[in-house]
Amino acid sequence: MKLILLGAPGAGKGTVAKMLTKIDGSVQISTGDILRGAVAAGTELGKKAECFMKAGDLVPDDLIMGIMEERLQEDDCKNGYLLDGFPRTIPQAEELKLLLARIGDELDFAVNIDVPRDVILDRLTTRRTCSDCGAIYNVKSNPPKVEGKCDKCGGPVVQRDDETEEAISNRLAVYNEKTAPLIGFYEKEGMLLTVTATSSDAVISAIQERLAS
Ligand code: AMP
């Protein structure tokens, strides 16, 4: 399957993407994970992206399109991919459309994961992430077995730099202003599936139903 996962920070895009990869071997492509990896490795890309990310602002579109143009042409994308956190702006969505036409690729649809704001806020403040493998935990509902240590790879499980109260409120404002308009964009393209659900299992079922129809 080839899907775009849309939704506010904390809507569960990453969790849903990880679950979908197990269904048919599609790969999760998270621009946030790619950028965090670049920051940790201290690459040129990481140096350019770091201050935007820390403040909860978006990284400039041209940097993101450069990453995605390469990533979408890697071999593992042939089995399908789940775009998690990309596109994030209307210009990115328009450029993605051109890029896909250029490389002869086509998406199935875009999924808008619609979760109430109070649930989002609670999730973002209690979310913890493995800084080595990106596994997602929650201090209340899904803590790692050993505090601070990833069950899957043993890496450090930490609060992301952009999950301070200030950065979270900026990320949500940026989402409303820059990313929420993508819902209308994909609706006009006739390729939007909106799922109003807080459970990832319900989101997965709705996706599978649409894929089968
Ligand atoms: P995420 O893990 O998807 O919440 O992304 C974390 C941060 O990475 C965002 O707050 C942005 O600073 C940056 N980022 C990730 N994806 C994009 C994108 N498609 N466009 C611009 N910035 C992005």
Tab-separated table of C-alpha atoms and ligand atoms in Angstrom:
chain	number	residue	atom	x	y	z
A	1	MET	CA	0.000	0.000	0.000
A	2	LYS	CA	1.046	3.582	-0.656
A	3	LEU	CA	-0.540	5.967	1.809
A	4	ILE	CA	-0.177	9.430	3.265
A	5	LEU	CA	-0.894	9.622	6.991
A	6	LEU	CA	-2.269	13.006	7.952
A	7	GLY	CA	-3.163	14.200	11.427
A	8	ALA	CA	-2.021	16.542	14.189
A	9	PRO	CA	1.150	15.744	16.161
A	10	GLY	CA	0.122	13.011	18.589
A	11	ALA	CA	-2.753	11.719	16.419
A	12	GLY	CA	-0.984	8.353	16.178
A	13	LYS	CA	0.507	8.521	12.658
A	14	GLY	CA	3.755	6.838	13.730
A	15	THR	CA	2.014	4.081	15.685
A	16	VAL	CA	-0.402	3.367	12.818
A	17	ALA	CA	2.455	3.397	10.280
A	18	LYS	CA	4.450	0.885	12.341
A	19	MET	CA	1.404	-1.409	12.548
A	20	LEU	CA	0.757	-1.139	8.792
A	21	THR	CA	4.344	-2.119	7.901
A	22	LYS	CA	3.660	-5.520	9.465
A	23	ILE	CA	0.664	-6.138	7.185
A	24	ASP	CA	2.277	-6.046	3.745
A	25	GLY	CA	5.930	-5.075	4.045
A	26	SER	CA	5.371	-1.408	3.183
A	27	VAL	CA	8.032	0.850	4.704
A	28	GLN	CA	7.365	3.716	7.111
A	29	ILE	CA	8.894	6.961	5.880
A	30	SER	CA	8.876	9.490	8.695
A	31	THR	CA	10.468	12.821	7.799
A	32	GLY	CA	10.616	13.579	11.546
A	33	ASP	CA	12.667	10.384	12.173
A	34	ILE	CA	14.942	11.134	9.200
A	35	LEU	CA	15.538	14.672	10.499
A	36	ARG	CA	16.118	13.546	14.115
A	37	GLY	CA	18.643	11.006	12.774
A	38	ALA	CA	20.406	13.773	10.834
A	39	VAL	CA	20.509	16.027	13.928
A	40	ALA	CA	21.933	13.195	16.069
A	41	ALA	CA	24.556	12.401	13.409
A	42	GLY	CA	25.475	16.091	13.060
A	43	THR	CA	25.154	16.101	9.256
A	44	GLU	CA	24.727	19.296	7.169
A	45	LEU	CA	20.991	18.548	6.926
A	46	GLY	CA	20.810	18.079	10.691
A	47	LYS	CA	22.596	21.381	11.345
A	48	LYS	CA	20.163	23.217	9.060
A	49	ALA	CA	17.061	21.551	10.567
A	50	GLU	CA	17.886	21.577	14.286
A	51	CYS	CA	16.729	25.036	15.365
A	52	PHE	CA	13.440	24.824	13.460
A	53	MET	CA	12.685	21.464	15.046
A	54	LYS	CA	13.529	22.476	18.574
A	55	ALA	CA	11.103	25.415	18.375
A	56	GLY	CA	8.382	23.221	16.879
A	57	ASP	CA	8.515	25.088	13.551
A	58	LEU	CA	8.547	23.426	10.148
A	59	VAL	CA	11.821	22.813	8.347
A	60	PRO	CA	11.901	24.649	4.954
A	61	ASP	CA	10.108	22.863	2.103
A	62	ASP	CA	13.179	22.653	-0.160
A	63	LEU	CA	15.152	20.656	2.437
A	64	ILE	CA	12.228	18.247	2.875
A	65	MET	CA	11.672	17.791	-0.873
A	66	GLY	CA	15.374	17.021	-1.336
A	67	ILE	CA	15.115	14.238	1.274
A	68	MET	CA	11.904	12.805	-0.188
A	69	GLU	CA	12.989	12.860	-3.804
A	70	GLU	CA	15.844	10.503	-2.900
A	71	ARG	CA	13.956	8.440	-0.350
A	72	LEU	CA	10.984	7.591	-2.585
A	73	GLN	CA	13.312	6.158	-5.217
A	74	GLU	CA	15.047	3.724	-2.891
A	75	ASP	CA	14.490	0.025	-3.582
A	76	ASP	CA	12.476	-0.715	-0.440
A	77	CYS	CA	9.700	1.631	-1.615
A	78	LYS	CA	8.723	-0.830	-4.338
A	79	ASN	CA	6.662	-2.863	-1.833
A	80	GLY	CA	4.765	0.236	-0.716
A	81	TYR	CA	5.290	3.057	1.753
A	82	LEU	CA	3.539	4.983	4.486
A	83	LEU	CA	4.277	8.685	4.489
A	84	ASP	CA	4.280	9.731	8.155
A	85	GLY	CA	4.597	13.492	8.677
A	86	PHE	CA	4.958	14.350	4.989
A	87	PRO	CA	3.596	16.328	3.203
A	88	ARG	CA	3.142	19.026	5.857
A	89	THR	CA	2.312	22.061	3.684
A	90	ILE	CA	0.355	22.704	0.479
A	91	PRO	CA	3.583	23.405	-1.502
A	92	GLN	CA	4.985	20.031	-0.320
A	93	ALA	CA	1.751	18.300	-1.436
A	94	GLU	CA	1.904	19.975	-4.838
A	95	GLU	CA	5.554	19.080	-5.283
A	96	LEU	CA	4.884	15.510	-4.184
A	97	LYS	CA	2.233	15.219	-6.894
A	98	LEU	CA	4.746	16.371	-9.522
A	99	LEU	CA	7.475	14.113	-8.130
A	100	LEU	CA	5.220	11.030	-8.232
A	101	ALA	CA	4.181	11.799	-11.821
A	102	ARG	CA	7.867	12.191	-12.743
A	103	ILE	CA	8.889	8.846	-11.244
A	104	GLY	CA	5.717	7.090	-12.446
A	105	ASP	CA	4.333	6.299	-9.005
A	106	GLU	CA	0.812	6.550	-7.607
A	107	LEU	CA	-0.635	6.738	-4.084
A	108	ASP	CA	-3.665	4.788	-2.879
A	109	PHE	CA	-5.097	7.545	-0.673
A	110	ALA	CA	-4.471	9.923	2.240
A	111	VAL	CA	-5.745	9.038	5.713
A	112	ASN	CA	-6.752	11.849	8.023
A	113	ILE	CA	-6.495	10.542	11.599
A	114	ASP	CA	-8.858	12.801	13.494
A	115	VAL	CA	-8.349	12.823	17.281
A	116	PRO	CA	-9.820	15.320	19.812
A	117	ARG	CA	-7.451	18.051	21.002
A	118	ASP	CA	-7.564	17.058	24.692
A	119	VAL	CA	-6.459	13.515	23.821
A	120	ILE	CA	-3.639	14.924	21.641
A	121	LEU	CA	-2.357	17.191	24.412
A	122	ASP	CA	-2.401	14.406	26.971
A	123	ARG	CA	-0.590	12.040	24.588
A	124	LEU	CA	2.131	14.493	23.618
A	125	THR	CA	3.045	15.365	27.195
A	126	THR	CA	3.197	11.687	28.229
A	127	ARG	CA	4.854	10.315	25.055
A	128	ARG	CA	8.390	8.972	25.252
A	129	THR	CA	10.491	7.855	22.267
A	130	CYS	CA	13.520	5.604	21.851
A	131	SER	CA	16.256	7.831	20.495
A	132	ASP	CA	17.923	4.845	18.786
A	133	CYS	CA	15.083	2.999	17.003
A	134	GLY	CA	12.150	5.441	17.249
A	135	ALA	CA	9.858	3.049	19.188
A	136	ILE	CA	7.040	4.985	20.835
A	137	TYR	CA	6.032	4.610	24.504
A	138	ASN	CA	3.694	6.381	26.898
A	139	VAL	CA	4.487	6.893	30.574
A	140	LYS	CA	0.869	6.207	31.551
A	141	SER	CA	-0.511	3.659	29.092
A	142	ASN	CA	2.526	1.915	27.607
A	143	PRO	CA	5.764	2.400	29.579
A	144	PRO	CA	8.911	0.420	28.670
A	145	LYS	CA	9.447	-2.651	30.908
A	146	VAL	CA	12.583	-1.098	32.389
A	147	GLU	CA	12.240	2.661	32.949
A	148	GLY	CA	14.164	4.681	30.353
A	149	LYS	CA	15.226	1.621	28.341
A	150	CYS	CA	13.729	0.502	25.023
A	151	ASP	CA	12.114	-2.984	25.103
A	152	LYS	CA	13.035	-3.516	21.457
A	153	CYS	CA	16.650	-2.333	21.152
A	154	GLY	CA	17.794	-1.349	24.666
A	155	GLY	CA	18.309	2.279	23.561
A	156	PRO	CA	17.492	5.295	25.748
A	157	VAL	CA	13.766	6.136	25.977
A	158	VAL	CA	13.445	9.900	26.370
A	159	GLN	CA	11.102	12.854	25.989
A	160	ARG	CA	11.685	14.513	22.622
A	161	ASP	CA	13.288	17.978	22.640
A	162	ASP	CA	10.178	19.365	20.948
A	163	GLU	CA	7.832	17.915	23.561
A	164	THR	CA	8.145	20.747	26.039
A	165	GLU	CA	4.852	22.566	26.707
A	166	GLU	CA	5.946	25.589	24.662
A	167	ALA	CA	7.091	23.603	21.615
A	168	ILE	CA	3.963	21.424	21.736
A	169	SER	CA	1.658	24.424	21.664
A	170	ASN	CA	3.641	25.880	18.744
A	171	ARG	CA	3.541	22.554	16.860
A	172	LEU	CA	-0.243	22.427	17.218
A	173	ALA	CA	-0.594	26.034	15.997
A	174	VAL	CA	1.700	25.280	13.034
A	175	TYR	CA	-0.369	22.175	12.294
A	176	ASN	CA	-3.621	24.176	12.215
A	177	GLU	CA	-2.167	26.879	10.019
A	178	LYS	CA	0.042	24.958	7.582
A	179	THR	CA	-0.907	21.274	7.608
A	180	ALA	CA	-4.669	21.103	8.272
A	181	PRO	CA	-5.362	22.665	4.809
A	182	LEU	CA	-4.036	19.415	3.294
A	183	ILE	CA	-7.302	17.753	4.351
A	184	GLY	CA	-9.171	19.950	1.854
A	185	PHE	CA	-6.410	19.446	-0.729
A	186	TYR	CA	-6.731	15.643	-0.700
A	187	GLU	CA	-10.504	15.800	-0.461
A	188	LYS	CA	-10.534	17.778	-3.731
A	189	GLU	CA	-8.204	15.203	-5.257
A	190	GLY	CA	-10.819	12.560	-4.343
A	191	MET	CA	-8.328	10.627	-2.263
A	192	LEU	CA	-9.183	11.375	1.383
A	193	LEU	CA	-10.231	8.888	4.048
A	194	THR	CA	-11.070	10.521	7.385
A	195	VAL	CA	-11.102	8.250	10.437
A	196	THR	CA	-12.340	9.708	13.702
A	197	ALA	CA	-10.899	7.310	16.242
A	198	THR	CA	-8.532	7.298	19.180
A	199	SER	CA	-7.696	3.615	18.846
A	200	SER	CA	-5.000	2.664	16.320
A	201	ASP	CA	-6.756	-0.671	15.719
A	202	ALA	CA	-9.870	1.193	14.540
A	203	VAL	CA	-7.747	3.291	12.180
A	204	ILE	CA	-6.096	0.160	10.745
A	205	SER	CA	-9.513	-1.506	10.189
A	206	ALA	CA	-10.862	1.538	8.344
A	207	ILE	CA	-7.756	1.593	6.112
A	208	GLN	CA	-8.021	-2.109	5.327
A	209	GLU	CA	-11.703	-1.740	4.512
A	210	ARG	CA	-10.988	1.092	2.071
A	211	LEU	CA	-8.103	-0.809	0.463
A	212	ALA	CA	-10.390	-3.808	-0.086
A	213	SER	CA	-13.250	-1.783	-1.606
B	1	AMP	P1	7.346	14.770	13.618
B	1	AMP	O1	8.188	13.691	14.201
B	1	AMP	O2	6.636	14.340	12.351
B	1	AMP	O3	6.406	15.389	14.621
B	1	AMP	O4	8.348	15.934	13.157
B	1	AMP	C1	9.172	16.594	14.087
B	1	AMP	C2	9.648	17.923	13.502
B	1	AMP	O5	10.400	17.687	12.301
B	1	AMP	C3	8.540	18.872	13.071
B	1	AMP	O6	8.050	19.644	14.162
B	1	AMP	C4	9.280	19.731	12.039
B	1	AMP	O7	10.163	20.635	12.652
B	1	AMP	C5	10.139	18.697	11.331
B	1	AMP	N1	9.434	18.063	10.187
B	1	AMP	C6	9.080	16.748	10.058
B	1	AMP	N2	8.480	16.540	8.882
B	1	AMP	C7	8.439	17.736	8.243
B	1	AMP	C8	7.924	18.175	6.985
B	1	AMP	N3	7.330	17.317	6.135
B	1	AMP	N4	8.062	19.488	6.665
B	1	AMP	C9	8.671	20.353	7.493
B	1	AMP	N5	9.165	20.017	8.698
B	1	AMP	C10	9.055	18.716	9.083
